[in-house]
Amino acid sequence: MLKRATWWLPRAETHLSLALAGRGGEVWRWTVMGGVRRIPEEVGMALLVVLAPSLYLGIGLAPTVYVLKHLQPAAWVEWSAYLNPSEGEDAAYGVCVFGDYVVAAGEAGGRPYAVMLGRGGAVAREWVGGGPGALYNCASAGKRVYAVGVENGSGVIYVFDKRLNLVARVEGAAGSAYLSAAYDVRSLYVAGWAGEDVDGDGAVERVWLVERRAPDDLSVVSARRFWFGPWKEGWVLDVGVDVSTGMVWAVGFYVDAGGVEQPLVVVFNRDLEVLKVIGGPEGGGLPLGRLYSVVFDGGWHVYVSGEGGVAMF
């Protein structure tokens, strides 16, 4: 629970609206008459933060900050796209912004599927893969978009151009899966799981897999398989690069010796050397269950979401 929030307002020509969900019922309001002003808030606040800047025209119009308690989620649906690309089961698992479009990655009738939507929700282009599988996430990089998933039982990376034409396709190791991708100009990072017999019993377990690949030809620059005993299974469900530090964060879960899913965060440097493990058999005070996503605010904070809530590091 956040005990203190400090906000820096921009110059007086900008109007800044701030809404925070919290526990009280009061409304606080400050008006800044010009320049830059530091505003502290000494109340407990919950998770939702909506920041909506808009430009004022004219002179003497001052920025105003509104802090609202018990605010309903401040999000409005501008459009929804309902697609039925096959006669079988269809699903969208990941989405990324690609220029003036939004690309959704998923499956259509059990095959990898990608669709490019205009900012108004209209379908611009569609693509369907050949073999059985699905796409789980995507990452845009200038004139290219990378989509990752599984096809024919192996992890696969697809590269599309700005018209969603297939440019390249690269397979990972047999029995692997790519579930997430992140791009930081220097490299493409893909993550998921790979099959490996980690305890020597002849049975293949799923272990954490993170790869750093060259953006141009998708060659492997470095790769890391991660596990610790006892280990029954583990998946990386999201990977991200904190551009302010260069650290690569992988989040997901593993199954311990008792068959219970445990949250896990592993922080790497750009070369995929392990810097820190949060969770694991030694514990780490992270009661969030399976972890699904990681995002960065461009400053000093990292946010991880899971079944049990959101943690800030």
PDB file of N, CA and C in Angstrom, residues 165-223:
ATOM      1  N   ASN A 165       3.221  -8.966 -44.242  1.00  0.00           N
ATOM      2  CA  ASN A 165       3.775 -10.013 -45.093  1.00  0.00           C
ATOM      3  C   ASN A 165       4.864 -10.740 -44.314  1.00  0.00           C
ATOM      4  N   LEU A 166       4.900 -12.060 -44.425  1.00  0.00           N
ATOM      5  CA  LEU A 166       5.898 -12.840 -43.712  1.00  0.00           C
ATOM      6  C   LEU A 166       7.270 -12.631 -44.350  1.00  0.00           C
ATOM      7  N   VAL A 167       8.236 -12.180 -43.544  1.00  0.00           N
ATOM      8  CA  VAL A 167       9.587 -11.909 -44.017  1.00  0.00           C
ATOM      9  C   VAL A 167      10.541 -13.038 -43.645  1.00  0.00           C
ATOM     10  N   ALA A 168      10.407 -13.569 -42.442  1.00  0.00           N
ATOM     11  CA  ALA A 168      11.313 -14.622 -41.985  1.00  0.00           C
ATOM     12  C   ALA A 168      10.609 -15.475 -40.943  1.00  0.00           C
ATOM     13  N   ARG A 169      11.128 -16.685 -40.789  1.00  0.00           N
ATOM     14  CA  ARG A 169      10.600 -17.622 -39.797  1.00  0.00           C
ATOM     15  C   ARG A 169      11.770 -18.431 -39.245  1.00  0.00           C
ATOM     16  N   VAL A 170      11.872 -18.516 -37.919  1.00  0.00           N
ATOM     17  CA  VAL A 170      12.966 -19.242 -37.276  1.00  0.00           C
ATOM     18  C   VAL A 170      12.371 -20.143 -36.203  1.00  0.00           C
ATOM     19  N   GLU A 171      12.803 -21.383 -36.174  1.00  0.00           N
ATOM     20  CA  GLU A 171      12.353 -22.330 -35.154  1.00  0.00           C
ATOM     21  C   GLU A 171      13.364 -22.426 -34.032  1.00  0.00           C
ATOM     22  N   GLY A 172      12.859 -22.655 -32.834  1.00  0.00           N
ATOM     23  CA  GLY A 172      13.709 -22.922 -31.688  1.00  0.00           C
ATOM     24  C   GLY A 172      13.955 -24.410 -31.549  1.00  0.00           C
ATOM     25  N   ALA A 173      14.432 -24.809 -30.383  1.00  0.00           N
ATOM     26  CA  ALA A 173      14.709 -26.220 -30.131  1.00  0.00           C
ATOM     27  C   ALA A 173      13.421 -27.024 -30.109  1.00  0.00           C
ATOM     28  N   ALA A 174      13.513 -28.275 -30.493  1.00  0.00           N
ATOM     29  CA  ALA A 174      12.349 -29.156 -30.448  1.00  0.00           C
ATOM     30  C   ALA A 174      11.844 -29.267 -29.012  1.00  0.00           C
ATOM     31  N   GLY A 175      10.540 -29.248 -28.864  1.00  0.00           N
ATOM     32  CA  GLY A 175       9.955 -29.353 -27.535  1.00  0.00           C
ATOM     33  C   GLY A 175      10.027 -28.082 -26.722  1.00  0.00           C
ATOM     34  N   SER A 176      10.222 -26.953 -27.382  1.00  0.00           N
ATOM     35  CA  SER A 176      10.272 -25.670 -26.685  1.00  0.00           C
ATOM     36  C   SER A 176       9.039 -24.850 -27.023  1.00  0.00           C
ATOM     37  N   ALA A 177       8.881 -23.724 -26.325  1.00  0.00           N
ATOM     38  CA  ALA A 177       7.778 -22.803 -26.604  1.00  0.00           C
ATOM     39  C   ALA A 177       8.238 -21.395 -26.292  1.00  0.00           C
ATOM     40  N   TYR A 178       7.925 -20.450 -27.191  1.00  0.00           N
ATOM     41  CA  TYR A 178       8.177 -19.039 -26.955  1.00  0.00           C
ATOM     42  C   TYR A 178       6.848 -18.373 -26.599  1.00  0.00           C
ATOM     43  N   LEU A 179       6.801 -17.758 -25.419  1.00  0.00           N
ATOM     44  CA  LEU A 179       5.559 -17.181 -24.923  1.00  0.00           C
ATOM     45  C   LEU A 179       5.591 -15.663 -24.833  1.00  0.00           C
ATOM     46  N   SER A 180       6.768 -15.061 -24.957  1.00  0.00           N
ATOM     47  CA  SER A 180       6.868 -13.618 -24.832  1.00  0.00           C
ATOM     48  C   SER A 180       8.080 -13.117 -25.606  1.00  0.00           C
ATOM     49  N   ALA A 181       8.032 -11.822 -25.979  1.00  0.00           N
ATOM     50  CA  ALA A 181       9.130 -11.208 -26.715  1.00  0.00           C
ATOM     51  C   ALA A 181       9.268  -9.757 -26.288  1.00  0.00           C
ATOM     52  N   ALA A 182      10.503  -9.244 -26.326  1.00  0.00           N
ATOM     53  CA  ALA A 182      10.783  -7.845 -26.010  1.00  0.00           C
ATOM     54  C   ALA A 182      11.932  -7.384 -26.899  1.00  0.00           C
ATOM     55  N   TYR A 183      11.876  -6.112 -27.290  1.00  0.00           N
ATOM     56  CA  TYR A 183      12.868  -5.546 -28.205  1.00  0.00           C
ATOM     57  C   TYR A 183      13.409  -4.256 -27.620  1.00  0.00           C
ATOM     58  N   ASP A 184      14.740  -4.081 -27.667  1.00  0.00           N
ATOM     59  CA  ASP A 184      15.336  -2.866 -27.109  1.00  0.00           C
ATOM     60  C   ASP A 184      16.316  -2.199 -28.075  1.00  0.00           C
ATOM     61  N   VAL A 185      16.105  -2.324 -29.368  1.00  0.00           N
ATOM     62  CA  VAL A 185      16.931  -1.763 -30.438  1.00  0.00           C
ATOM     63  C   VAL A 185      18.177  -2.617 -30.658  1.00  0.00           C
ATOM     64  N   ARG A 186      18.870  -2.943 -29.578  1.00  0.00           N
ATOM     65  CA  ARG A 186      20.072  -3.765 -29.713  1.00  0.00           C
ATOM     66  C   ARG A 186      19.756  -5.231 -29.987  1.00  0.00           C
ATOM     67  N   SER A 187      18.742  -5.737 -29.324  1.00  0.00           N
ATOM     68  CA  SER A 187      18.485  -7.175 -29.349  1.00  0.00           C
ATOM     69  C   SER A 187      16.990  -7.469 -29.274  1.00  0.00           C
ATOM     70  N   LEU A 188      16.654  -8.682 -29.688  1.00  0.00           N
ATOM     71  CA  LEU A 188      15.325  -9.242 -29.480  1.00  0.00           C
ATOM     72  C   LEU A 188      15.452 -10.320 -28.414  1.00  0.00           C
ATOM     73  N   TYR A 189      14.649 -10.222 -27.371  1.00  0.00           N
ATOM     74  CA  TYR A 189      14.633 -11.230 -26.317  1.00  0.00           C
ATOM     75  C   TYR A 189      13.342 -12.037 -26.432  1.00  0.00           C
ATOM     76  N   VAL A 190      13.483 -13.341 -26.431  1.00  0.00           N
ATOM     77  CA  VAL A 190      12.315 -14.222 -26.451  1.00  0.00           C
ATOM     78  C   VAL A 190      12.420 -15.164 -25.257  1.00  0.00           C
ATOM     79  N   ALA A 191      11.268 -15.565 -24.730  1.00  0.00           N
ATOM     80  CA  ALA A 191      11.270 -16.375 -23.518  1.00  0.00           C
ATOM     81  C   ALA A 191      10.076 -17.301 -23.499  1.00  0.00           C
ATOM     82  N   GLY A 192      10.204 -18.369 -22.733  1.00  0.00           N
ATOM     83  CA  GLY A 192       9.135 -19.354 -22.581  1.00  0.00           C
ATOM     84  C   GLY A 192       9.644 -20.538 -21.788  1.00  0.00           C
ATOM     85  N   TRP A 193       9.640 -21.696 -22.405  1.00  0.00           N
ATOM     86  CA  TRP A 193      10.175 -22.876 -21.734  1.00  0.00           C
ATOM     87  C   TRP A 193      10.802 -23.828 -22.750  1.00  0.00           C
ATOM     88  N   ALA A 194      11.690 -24.688 -22.227  1.00  0.00           N
ATOM     89  CA  ALA A 194      12.333 -25.723 -23.040  1.00  0.00           C
ATOM     90  C   ALA A 194      12.295 -27.031 -22.278  1.00  0.00           C
ATOM     91  N   GLY A 195      12.320 -28.140 -22.989  1.00  0.00           N
ATOM     92  CA  GLY A 195      12.303 -29.444 -22.350  1.00  0.00           C
ATOM     93  C   GLY A 195      13.715 -29.915 -22.030  1.00  0.00           C
ATOM     94  N   GLU A 196      13.910 -30.352 -20.784  1.00  0.00           N
ATOM     95  CA  GLU A 196      15.223 -30.850 -20.375  1.00  0.00           C
ATOM     96  C   GLU A 196      15.059 -31.778 -19.177  1.00  0.00           C
ATOM     97  N   ASP A 197      15.845 -32.852 -19.163  1.00  0.00           N
ATOM     98  CA  ASP A 197      15.835 -33.774 -18.033  1.00  0.00           C
ATOM     99  C   ASP A 197      16.781 -33.224 -16.978  1.00  0.00           C
ATOM    100  N   VAL A 198      16.239 -32.510 -16.015  1.00  0.00           N
ATOM    101  CA  VAL A 198      17.092 -31.816 -15.052  1.00  0.00           C
ATOM    102  C   VAL A 198      17.465 -32.668 -13.852  1.00  0.00           C
ATOM    103  N   ASP A 199      16.748 -33.758 -13.606  1.00  0.00           N
ATOM    104  CA  ASP A 199      17.052 -34.575 -12.435  1.00  0.00           C
ATOM    105  C   ASP A 199      17.560 -35.970 -12.800  1.00  0.00           C
ATOM    106  N   GLY A 200      17.749 -36.237 -14.090  1.00  0.00           N
ATOM    107  CA  GLY A 200      18.350 -37.489 -14.512  1.00  0.00           C
ATOM    108  C   GLY A 200      17.473 -38.714 -14.392  1.00  0.00           C
ATOM    109  N   ASP A 201      16.156 -38.502 -14.303  1.00  0.00           N
ATOM    110  CA  ASP A 201      15.269 -39.656 -14.166  1.00  0.00           C
ATOM    111  C   ASP A 201      14.733 -40.146 -15.501  1.00  0.00           C
ATOM    112  N   GLY A 202      15.194 -39.541 -16.597  1.00  0.00           N
ATOM    113  CA  GLY A 202      14.738 -39.950 -17.921  1.00  0.00           C
ATOM    114  C   GLY A 202      13.509 -39.220 -18.404  1.00  0.00           C
ATOM    115  N   ALA A 203      12.857 -38.490 -17.514  1.00  0.00           N
ATOM    116  CA  ALA A 203      11.669 -37.724 -17.902  1.00  0.00           C
ATOM    117  C   ALA A 203      12.077 -36.278 -18.186  1.00  0.00           C
ATOM    118  N   VAL A 204      11.440 -35.682 -19.170  1.00  0.00           N
ATOM    119  CA  VAL A 204      11.755 -34.314 -19.564  1.00  0.00           C
ATOM    120  C   VAL A 204      10.882 -33.339 -18.779  1.00  0.00           C
ATOM    121  N   GLU A 205      11.526 -32.384 -18.124  1.00  0.00           N
ATOM    122  CA  GLU A 205      10.812 -31.319 -17.419  1.00  0.00           C
ATOM    123  C   GLU A 205      10.865 -30.038 -18.258  1.00  0.00           C
ATOM    124  N   ARG A 206       9.909 -29.163 -18.029  1.00  0.00           N
ATOM    125  CA  ARG A 206       9.923 -27.856 -18.671  1.00  0.00           C
ATOM    126  C   ARG A 206      10.687 -26.881 -17.780  1.00  0.00           C
ATOM    127  N   VAL A 207      11.729 -26.259 -18.351  1.00  0.00           N
ATOM    128  CA  VAL A 207      12.557 -25.322 -17.597  1.00  0.00           C
ATOM    129  C   VAL A 207      12.450 -23.946 -18.240  1.00  0.00           C
ATOM    130  N   TRP A 208      12.820 -22.927 -17.461  1.00  0.00           N
ATOM    131  CA  TRP A 208      12.778 -21.552 -17.972  1.00  0.00           C
ATOM    132  C   TRP A 208      13.756 -21.386 -19.127  1.00  0.00           C
ATOM    133  N   LEU A 209      13.322 -20.682 -20.165  1.00  0.00           N
ATOM    134  CA  LEU A 209      14.163 -20.419 -21.326  1.00  0.00           C
ATOM    135  C   LEU A 209      14.086 -18.936 -21.672  1.00  0.00           C
ATOM    136  N   VAL A 210      15.259 -18.284 -21.768  1.00  0.00           N
ATOM    137  CA  VAL A 210      15.353 -16.899 -22.229  1.00  0.00           C
ATOM    138  C   VAL A 210      16.477 -16.845 -23.260  1.00  0.00           C
ATOM    139  N   GLU A 211      16.206 -16.242 -24.406  1.00  0.00           N
ATOM    140  CA  GLU A 211      17.199 -16.129 -25.467  1.00  0.00           C
ATOM    141  C   GLU A 211      17.355 -14.671 -25.891  1.00  0.00           C
ATOM    142  N   ARG A 212      18.584 -14.308 -26.180  1.00  0.00           N
ATOM    143  CA  ARG A 212      18.878 -13.013 -26.791  1.00  0.00           C
ATOM    144  C   ARG A 212      19.261 -13.266 -28.244  1.00  0.00           C
ATOM    145  N   ARG A 213      18.566 -12.632 -29.174  1.00  0.00           N
ATOM    146  CA  ARG A 213      18.791 -12.864 -30.594  1.00  0.00           C
ATOM    147  C   ARG A 213      19.093 -11.554 -31.320  1.00  0.00           C
ATOM    148  N   ALA A 214      19.859 -11.671 -32.395  1.00  0.00           N
ATOM    149  CA  ALA A 214      20.151 -10.515 -33.231  1.00  0.00           C
ATOM    150  C   ALA A 214      18.887 -10.131 -33.988  1.00  0.00           C
ATOM    151  N   PRO A 215      18.508  -8.857 -34.000  1.00  0.00           N
ATOM    152  CA  PRO A 215      17.245  -8.458 -34.638  1.00  0.00           C
ATOM    153  C   PRO A 215      17.211  -8.711 -36.143  1.00  0.00           C
ATOM    154  N   ASP A 216      18.369  -8.653 -36.818  1.00  0.00           N
ATOM    155  CA  ASP A 216      18.373  -8.756 -38.276  1.00  0.00           C
ATOM    156  C   ASP A 216      18.168 -10.184 -38.765  1.00  0.00           C
ATOM    157  N   ASP A 217      19.008 -11.117 -38.290  1.00  0.00           N
ATOM    158  CA  ASP A 217      18.924 -12.490 -38.796  1.00  0.00           C
ATOM    159  C   ASP A 217      18.399 -13.480 -37.762  1.00  0.00           C
ATOM    160  N   LEU A 218      18.079 -12.985 -36.554  1.00  0.00           N
ATOM    161  CA  LEU A 218      17.519 -13.796 -35.468  1.00  0.00           C
ATOM    162  C   LEU A 218      18.471 -14.889 -34.982  1.00  0.00           C
ATOM    163  N   SER A 219      19.765 -14.730 -35.251  1.00  0.00           N
ATOM    164  CA  SER A 219      20.739 -15.683 -34.729  1.00  0.00           C
ATOM    165  C   SER A 219      20.836 -15.540 -33.216  1.00  0.00           C
ATOM    166  N   VAL A 220      21.127 -16.637 -32.525  1.00  0.00           N
ATOM    167  CA  VAL A 220      21.208 -16.637 -31.066  1.00  0.00           C
ATOM    168  C   VAL A 220      22.518 -15.991 -30.627  1.00  0.00           C
ATOM    169  N   VAL A 221      22.411 -14.914 -29.852  1.00  0.00           N
ATOM    170  CA  VAL A 221      23.581 -14.244 -29.285  1.00  0.00           C
ATOM    171  C   VAL A 221      23.954 -14.894 -27.965  1.00  0.00           C
ATOM    172  N   SER A 222      22.966 -15.144 -27.145  1.00  0.00           N
ATOM    173  CA  SER A 222      23.162 -15.859 -25.884  1.00  0.00           C
ATOM    174  C   SER A 222      21.833 -16.469 -25.481  1.00  0.00           C
ATOM    175  N   ALA A 223      21.903 -17.508 -24.656  1.00  0.00           N
ATOM    176  CA  ALA A 223      20.689 -18.203 -24.220  1.00  0.00           C
ATOM    177  C   ALA A 223      20.893 -18.692 -22.797  1.00  0.00           C
TER     178      ALA A 223
END
